[in-house]
Short mmCIF file of C-alpha atoms and ligand atoms in Angstrom, two decimals:
data_model
loop_
_atom_site.label_atom_id
_atom_site.label_comp_id
_atom_site.label_asym_id
_atom_site.label_seq_id
_atom_site.Cartn_x
_atom_site.Cartn_y
_atom_site.Cartn_z
CA MET A 7 -0.09 -0.21 -0.06
CA THR A 8 1.72 3.45 -0.55
CA LEU A 9 1.22 6.34 1.01
CA SER A 10 -0.05 9.53 -0.42
CA THR A 11 2.22 12.08 0.24
CA ALA A 12 2.80 15.81 0.04
CA PRO A 13 5.80 18.47 -0.32
CA SER A 14 5.82 20.39 2.93
CA PRO A 15 8.88 22.90 3.95
CA THR A 16 11.42 20.69 5.16
CA GLY A 17 9.59 17.49 6.36
CA THR A 18 6.58 15.13 3.94
CA LEU A 19 3.38 15.62 5.38
CA ILE A 20 1.96 12.66 5.87
CA ASP A 21 -1.58 12.50 4.42
CA GLY A 22 -3.93 10.31 6.64
CA LYS A 23 -7.14 11.94 4.88
CA GLY A 24 -5.94 10.44 1.38
CA PHE A 25 -4.43 7.50 3.24
CA SER A 26 -7.32 6.76 4.66
CA ALA A 27 -9.49 7.05 1.79
CA GLU A 28 -7.27 4.41 0.14
CA VAL A 29 -7.82 2.02 2.78
CA ARG A 30 -11.63 2.33 2.78
CA ALA A 31 -11.36 1.70 -1.14
CA ARG A 32 -9.72 -1.40 -0.23
CA ILE A 33 -11.62 -2.41 2.27
CA ALA A 34 -14.87 -1.50 0.41
CA ALA A 35 -13.63 -4.33 -2.81
CA HIS A 36 -13.01 -7.14 -0.12
CA VAL A 37 -16.39 -6.00 1.05
CA SER A 38 -17.91 -6.45 -2.59
CA ALA A 39 -16.13 -9.84 -3.22
CA LEU A 40 -17.46 -11.19 0.30
CA GLY A 41 -20.98 -10.10 -1.26
CA ALA A 42 -20.95 -12.25 -4.10
CA ARG A 43 -20.49 -15.29 -1.61
CA GLY A 44 -23.43 -13.77 0.15
CA ILE A 45 -21.33 -12.46 3.48
CA THR A 46 -22.30 -9.24 4.30
CA PRO A 47 -20.28 -7.41 6.97
CA GLY A 48 -22.03 -5.63 9.61
CA LEU A 49 -21.20 -3.54 13.05
CA ALA A 50 -22.99 -2.35 16.01
CA VAL A 51 -22.54 1.01 17.43
CA VAL A 52 -24.64 1.42 20.92
CA LEU A 53 -24.51 5.09 22.08
CA VAL A 54 -25.80 6.14 25.27
CA GLY A 55 -27.68 9.26 25.98
CA GLN A 56 -27.12 12.31 23.43
CA ASP A 57 -23.59 13.67 24.55
CA PRO A 58 -23.79 16.06 20.67
CA ALA A 59 -19.75 15.41 20.08
CA SER A 60 -20.23 11.43 20.56
CA GLN A 61 -23.71 11.84 18.10
CA VAL A 62 -21.33 12.96 15.54
CA TYR A 63 -18.56 10.25 15.95
CA VAL A 64 -21.79 7.84 15.69
CA ARG A 65 -23.20 9.50 12.83
CA ASN A 66 -20.01 9.21 10.42
CA LYS A 67 -19.41 6.14 11.61
CA GLY A 68 -22.73 5.05 9.92
CA LEU A 69 -22.27 6.52 6.97
CA GLN A 70 -18.98 5.28 6.33
CA THR A 71 -19.67 1.85 7.16
CA ARG A 72 -23.23 1.91 4.27
CA GLU A 73 -20.20 3.77 2.58
CA ALA A 74 -18.11 0.89 2.56
CA GLY A 75 -20.91 -1.77 1.32
CA MET A 76 -21.59 -3.13 5.66
CA ALA A 77 -24.36 -3.43 7.07
CA SER A 78 -24.74 -0.24 10.29
CA PHE A 79 -26.44 -1.26 13.17
CA GLU A 80 -27.31 1.69 15.83
CA HIS A 81 -28.43 1.82 19.27
CA THR A 82 -29.21 4.38 20.23
CA LEU A 83 -30.36 4.40 24.43
CA SER A 84 -31.55 7.11 26.94
CA ALA A 85 -28.67 8.51 29.38
CA ASP A 86 -31.07 6.99 32.20
CA THR A 87 -30.01 3.59 30.76
CA THR A 88 -29.65 0.76 33.38
CA GLN A 89 -26.70 -1.35 33.27
CA GLY A 90 -28.10 -4.53 33.09
CA ALA A 91 -30.56 -2.63 29.74
CA LEU A 92 -26.87 -2.11 28.18
CA MET A 93 -25.63 -5.20 29.24
CA ALA A 94 -28.41 -7.23 27.74
CA LEU A 95 -28.01 -5.43 24.29
CA ILE A 96 -24.71 -6.26 24.30
CA ALA A 97 -25.60 -10.18 25.30
CA ARG A 98 -28.42 -9.68 22.13
CA LEU A 99 -25.45 -8.86 19.68
CA ASN A 100 -23.14 -11.21 20.25
CA ALA A 101 -25.43 -13.64 20.00
CA ASP A 102 -26.48 -12.22 16.43
CA PRO A 103 -24.75 -13.47 13.41
CA ALA A 104 -25.05 -10.49 11.39
CA VAL A 105 -23.31 -8.62 13.73
CA HIS A 106 -19.28 -8.84 12.89
CA GLY A 107 -18.17 -5.95 15.15
CA ILE A 108 -19.52 -4.36 17.81
CA LEU A 109 -18.83 -0.82 19.65
CA VAL A 110 -20.08 1.09 22.36
CA GLN A 111 -19.16 4.54 22.61
CA LEU A 112 -17.22 5.93 25.32
CA PRO A 113 -18.04 7.83 27.30
CA LEU A 114 -20.67 6.49 28.74
CA PRO A 115 -22.87 7.99 31.44
CA SER A 116 -21.02 8.22 35.01
CA HIS A 117 -23.80 5.54 36.54
CA LEU A 118 -22.93 2.71 34.01
CA ASP A 119 -19.48 0.19 34.73
CA SER A 120 -17.60 1.04 31.27
CA ASP A 121 -15.37 -2.07 32.16
CA ALA A 122 -17.84 -4.39 32.93
CA VAL A 123 -19.60 -3.49 29.57
CA ILE A 124 -16.46 -3.90 27.94
CA THR A 125 -15.59 -7.20 29.40
CA ALA A 126 -18.81 -8.43 28.02
CA ILE A 127 -18.40 -7.78 24.26
CA ASP A 128 -17.01 -10.82 22.57
CA PRO A 129 -13.65 -10.89 21.90
CA ALA A 130 -13.90 -11.68 18.39
CA LYS A 131 -16.09 -8.87 17.81
CA ASP A 132 -14.59 -6.18 20.00
CA VAL A 133 -13.49 -3.91 16.81
CA ASP A 134 -12.36 -1.37 19.20
CA GLY A 135 -9.99 -3.96 20.93
CA PHE A 136 -10.99 -2.60 24.12
CA HIS A 137 -11.40 -6.40 25.92
CA ILE A 138 -8.62 -7.72 28.05
CA LEU A 139 -8.13 -10.85 26.37
CA ASN A 140 -7.45 -8.92 22.67
CA VAL A 141 -5.56 -6.36 25.17
CA GLY A 142 -3.42 -9.13 26.15
CA ARG A 143 -3.43 -11.28 22.67
CA LEU A 144 -1.11 -7.74 21.39
CA ALA A 145 0.71 -7.82 24.42
CA THR A 146 1.90 -11.21 24.07
CA GLY A 147 2.35 -11.13 20.39
CA GLN A 148 -0.80 -13.47 19.09
CA LYS A 149 -3.73 -12.56 16.66
CA ALA A 150 -5.85 -9.85 18.72
CA MET A 151 -7.96 -6.76 17.04
CA VAL A 152 -6.22 -3.64 17.96
CA ALA A 153 -7.24 -0.45 18.64
CA CYS A 154 -7.90 1.62 15.89
CA THR A 155 -6.23 5.13 16.46
CA PRO A 156 -2.87 2.91 17.63
CA LEU A 157 -3.46 0.38 13.87
CA GLY A 158 -4.04 3.48 12.43
CA CYS A 159 -0.94 4.94 13.41
CA ILE A 160 1.15 1.83 12.34
CA MET A 161 -0.34 1.43 8.80
CA MET A 162 0.96 5.09 8.35
CA LEU A 163 4.14 4.53 9.70
CA ARG A 164 4.46 1.41 7.91
CA ALA A 165 3.72 2.90 4.64
CA GLN A 166 6.01 5.37 5.54
CA LEU A 167 9.31 3.83 7.19
CA GLY A 168 8.74 0.49 5.32
CA ASP A 169 11.13 -2.14 8.07
CA MET A 170 11.40 -0.21 11.44
CA SER A 171 13.65 -2.41 13.06
CA GLY A 172 15.92 -0.60 15.40
CA LEU A 173 14.96 2.69 15.11
CA ASN A 174 14.22 4.55 18.18
CA ALA A 175 10.55 4.98 18.93
CA VAL A 176 9.00 7.46 21.59
CA VAL A 177 4.90 7.42 22.50
CA VAL A 178 4.24 10.57 24.61
CA GLY A 179 1.24 8.92 26.81
CA ARG A 180 0.39 5.63 28.34
CA SER A 181 -3.42 5.84 27.90
CA ASN A 182 -4.75 2.26 27.49
CA ILE A 183 -6.63 2.94 24.25
CA VAL A 184 -3.63 5.01 22.58
CA GLY A 185 0.09 5.41 24.09
CA LYS A 186 0.26 1.49 25.20
CA PRO A 187 -0.83 -0.27 22.47
CA MET A 188 1.13 2.25 20.51
CA ALA A 189 3.65 0.93 22.26
CA GLN A 190 3.09 -3.18 21.69
CA LEU A 191 2.60 -2.60 18.05
CA LEU A 192 6.12 -0.80 17.67
CA LEU A 193 7.27 -3.08 19.69
CA ARG A 194 6.14 -5.69 17.39
CA GLU A 195 8.17 -3.92 14.48
CA ASN A 196 11.15 -4.45 16.38
CA CYS A 197 11.59 -0.56 17.52
CA THR A 198 13.36 0.25 20.94
CA VAL A 199 10.44 1.47 22.22
CA THR A 200 10.48 3.97 25.10
CA ILE A 201 7.01 5.38 26.37
CA ALA A 202 7.08 9.09 28.54
CA HIS A 203 3.91 10.36 30.16
CA SER A 204 3.60 13.17 32.94
CA ARG A 205 6.26 11.85 35.72
CA THR A 206 9.01 11.44 32.82
CA ARG A 207 11.96 13.61 33.61
CA ASP A 208 13.27 15.25 30.77
CA LEU A 209 10.81 14.79 28.19
CA ALA A 210 12.47 17.14 25.84
CA ASP A 211 15.97 15.18 25.48
CA LEU A 212 14.02 11.57 25.71
CA CYS A 213 12.15 13.17 22.46
CA ARG A 214 15.17 14.31 20.94
CA ARG A 215 16.80 10.87 20.60
CA ALA A 216 13.00 10.11 18.96
CA ASP A 217 13.65 8.33 14.95
CA ILE A 218 9.79 8.03 15.61
CA LEU A 219 7.77 9.93 17.97
CA ILE A 220 4.25 9.38 18.80
CA ALA A 221 2.51 12.25 20.55
CA ALA A 222 -1.11 11.52 22.40
CA THR A 223 -1.29 13.84 25.44
CA GLY A 224 -4.52 15.46 24.76
CA ARG A 225 -1.80 18.78 25.44
CA PRO A 226 -1.93 21.28 22.84
CA ARG A 227 0.91 22.04 21.09
CA MET A 228 3.02 20.71 24.18
CA ILE A 229 5.97 19.17 21.75
CA PRO A 230 8.12 21.98 20.10
CA GLY A 231 10.16 21.95 17.01
CA ASP A 232 13.63 22.13 18.71
CA TRP A 233 11.81 18.56 20.70
CA ILE A 234 12.20 16.90 17.23
CA LYS A 235 15.34 15.35 15.93
CA PRO A 236 16.19 16.57 12.82
CA GLY A 237 14.21 13.84 10.01
CA ALA A 238 12.55 11.81 12.61
CA THR A 239 8.76 10.66 11.28
CA VAL A 240 6.04 12.61 13.69
CA ILE A 241 2.71 11.08 14.42
CA ASP A 242 0.63 13.68 16.17
CA VAL A 243 -2.39 11.68 17.69
CA GLY A 244 -4.07 15.16 19.85
CA ILE A 245 -6.99 16.36 19.03
CA ASN A 246 -7.54 19.52 20.79
CA ARG A 247 -10.21 22.47 20.39
CA ILE A 248 -8.77 25.89 20.91
CA THR A 249 -9.79 29.41 20.49
CA GLU A 250 -7.13 31.67 18.54
CA ASN A 251 -7.70 35.39 17.56
CA GLY A 252 -11.49 34.63 18.36
CA ARG A 253 -11.88 31.72 16.21
CA SER A 254 -11.98 28.10 17.51
CA ARG A 255 -10.34 25.38 15.84
CA LEU A 256 -8.45 21.89 15.95
CA VAL A 257 -4.40 21.71 17.00
CA GLY A 258 -2.75 18.62 17.75
CA ASP A 259 0.11 17.94 20.58
CA VAL A 260 2.74 19.34 18.64
CA ASP A 261 3.68 22.61 17.65
CA PHE A 262 2.88 21.58 13.83
CA ASP A 263 4.63 24.84 12.27
CA SER A 264 7.81 24.56 14.78
CA ALA A 265 8.04 21.21 14.19
CA VAL A 266 7.44 20.79 10.49
CA THR A 267 10.64 22.33 9.24
CA VAL A 268 12.80 19.99 11.53
CA ALA A 269 10.45 16.43 10.72
CA GLY A 270 11.41 14.00 8.19
CA ALA A 271 7.86 13.10 7.86
CA ILE A 272 4.70 14.62 9.67
CA THR A 273 0.86 14.18 10.04
CA PRO A 274 -0.69 17.56 10.18
CA VAL A 275 -4.36 18.22 12.62
CA PRO A 276 -6.80 17.38 11.06
CA GLY A 277 -6.13 15.52 8.31
CA GLY A 278 -3.36 12.86 9.85
CA VAL A 279 -4.41 10.22 12.22
CA GLY A 280 -7.81 11.15 12.34
CA PRO A 281 -9.57 10.12 9.84
CA MET A 282 -7.24 6.81 9.90
CA THR A 283 -9.21 5.62 13.37
CA ILE A 284 -13.12 5.45 11.30
CA ALA A 285 -10.99 3.49 9.16
CA CYS A 286 -9.10 1.45 10.94
CA LEU A 287 -12.59 0.48 12.60
CA LEU A 288 -13.84 -0.64 9.06
CA ALA A 289 -10.98 -2.79 8.81
CA ASN A 290 -11.18 -3.99 12.38
CA THR A 291 -15.09 -5.20 11.54
CA LEU A 292 -13.88 -6.69 7.94
CA THR A 293 -11.21 -8.58 9.78
CA ALA A 294 -13.84 -9.74 12.42
CA CYS A 295 -16.17 -10.73 9.90
CA CYS A 296 -13.47 -13.13 7.87
CA ARG A 297 -12.75 -14.54 11.01
CA SER A 298 -15.93 -15.56 11.87
CA ALA A 299 -16.26 -17.03 8.10
CA GLY A 300 -12.99 -19.29 7.90
CA LEU A 301 -11.79 -16.38 5.93
CA PRO A 302 -8.27 -15.70 5.21
CA GLU A 303 -8.12 -12.42 6.74
CA PRO A 304 -7.52 -9.15 4.43
CA GLU A 305 -3.90 -8.36 4.10
CA GLY A 306 -2.62 -5.49 4.82
CA LEU A 307 -5.58 -4.26 6.92
CA THR A 308 -4.45 -6.16 10.25
CA ALA A 309 -1.10 -5.78 12.97
P1 NDP B 2 -5.69 10.43 27.75
O1 NDP B 2 -5.70 11.79 28.40
O2 NDP B 2 -6.35 9.27 28.98
O3 NDP B 2 -3.94 10.19 28.24
C1 NDP B 2 -2.89 11.31 28.08
C2 NDP B 2 -1.73 10.67 28.26
O4 NDP B 2 -0.56 12.03 28.21
C3 NDP B 2 -1.21 10.04 29.75
O5 NDP B 2 -0.36 9.22 29.91
C4 NDP B 2 -0.98 11.55 30.47
O6 NDP B 2 0.13 11.10 31.68
C5 NDP B 2 0.39 11.54 29.33
N1 NDP B 2 0.11 13.34 29.51
C6 NDP B 2 -0.49 14.28 29.97
N2 NDP B 2 0.48 15.29 29.59
C7 NDP B 2 1.89 15.22 29.46
C8 NDP B 2 3.03 15.80 29.91
N3 NDP B 2 2.85 17.26 30.30
N4 NDP B 2 3.92 15.25 29.71
C9 NDP B 2 4.09 14.48 29.34
N5 NDP B 2 3.25 13.20 29.05
C10 NDP B 2 1.73 13.56 29.36
O7 NDP B 2 -5.89 10.85 26.46
P2 NDP B 2 -5.86 9.83 25.19
O8 NDP B 2 -4.73 9.00 25.14
O9 NDP B 2 -7.09 8.94 25.26
O10 NDP B 2 -6.17 10.60 24.10
C11 NDP B 2 -4.78 11.43 23.67
C12 NDP B 2 -4.79 12.51 22.20
O11 NDP B 2 -4.85 11.50 21.57
C13 NDP B 2 -5.73 13.36 23.07
O12 NDP B 2 -5.19 14.73 22.38
C14 NDP B 2 -6.85 12.63 21.99
O13 NDP B 2 -8.61 13.76 22.18
C15 NDP B 2 -6.37 12.21 20.91
N6 NDP B 2 -6.73 10.91 20.37
C16 NDP B 2 -7.17 10.69 19.21
C17 NDP B 2 -7.96 10.13 18.66
C18 NDP B 2 -7.89 10.28 16.95
O14 NDP B 2 -8.72 9.40 16.34
N7 NDP B 2 -7.09 10.63 16.73
C19 NDP B 2 -8.46 9.04 19.59
C20 NDP B 2 -8.12 8.23 20.92
C21 NDP B 2 -7.34 10.10 20.96
P3 NDP B 2 -0.48 10.63 32.59
O15 NDP B 2 -0.65 8.66 32.85
O16 NDP B 2 1.23 10.24 33.83
O17 NDP B 2 -1.15 11.05 33.54
#
């Protein structure tokens, strides 16, 4: 798979939007081939409550699922849904052969136990890759469902760099959904991996030694250009809404304007990692469908 890139003042701009379109086209082709065998991959998305941002995410997921030729099952439950009702829905979706992937939109309202809900999802349908079994499989090098955002990052890195053996990778952020699985995936690629977090000493010095720098902190522009090794590949996972000069805009965890003059390649925000996340959700749904049908997994769309 080739990565669509555009020249920038010094570094290469990694075009996640273009790359994700290419990935979604490949998925659609696989889905169409499955259709000829009478198989349609299905993704169920569960939304509890009416958080506006979550509603937008769920709508986009449904739209892109249908565009890829898959079946989309959207379940919207009221904000006062009980744990029991939510668990009963998960049990129904686990048992439904038309559903190959189940995603529960997080965060859930505070009266609900997210860990219990995620643990209740059939690991084979856990397209978010959050189930403890999938986390353990990833950590032990077994076939797993991998969290969508780090999966998207590793796909972009593979397309950009090819062999990553021996490269120094620094992951800034240690969350369960981004930082930790990202570090595991980089280890699988034979990188020498360091995970940094809010207690890390001399973060600037650590970042300056990274051939691959992953920023996943949720701190707007906290990594300036002079923390970046010349020629490094920078993946900015952060999505932060800020107001600047009276205008609301999205920025990453990396200060793009200074970083782009030093990095060898860098993802922009928006238009970098973000679009890859939904593409990888579709990729995981397709993979889950192929596995359940006993068919070969699509190449290049898994970890
Ligand atoms: P979390 O808040 O769960 O984790 C943030 C991590 O960053 C923590 O490990 C924290 O350390 C670390 N951190 C915070 N401040 C600093 C600092 N000053 N120096 C070093 N490390 C620091 O965030 P997520 O992992 O969920 O998300 C990270 C970012 O990625 C957010 O901007 C989020 O919006 C974005 N995101 C984007 C997605 C996409 O599709 N592109 C998907 C998911 C997230 P500690 O553990 O010590 O507190």
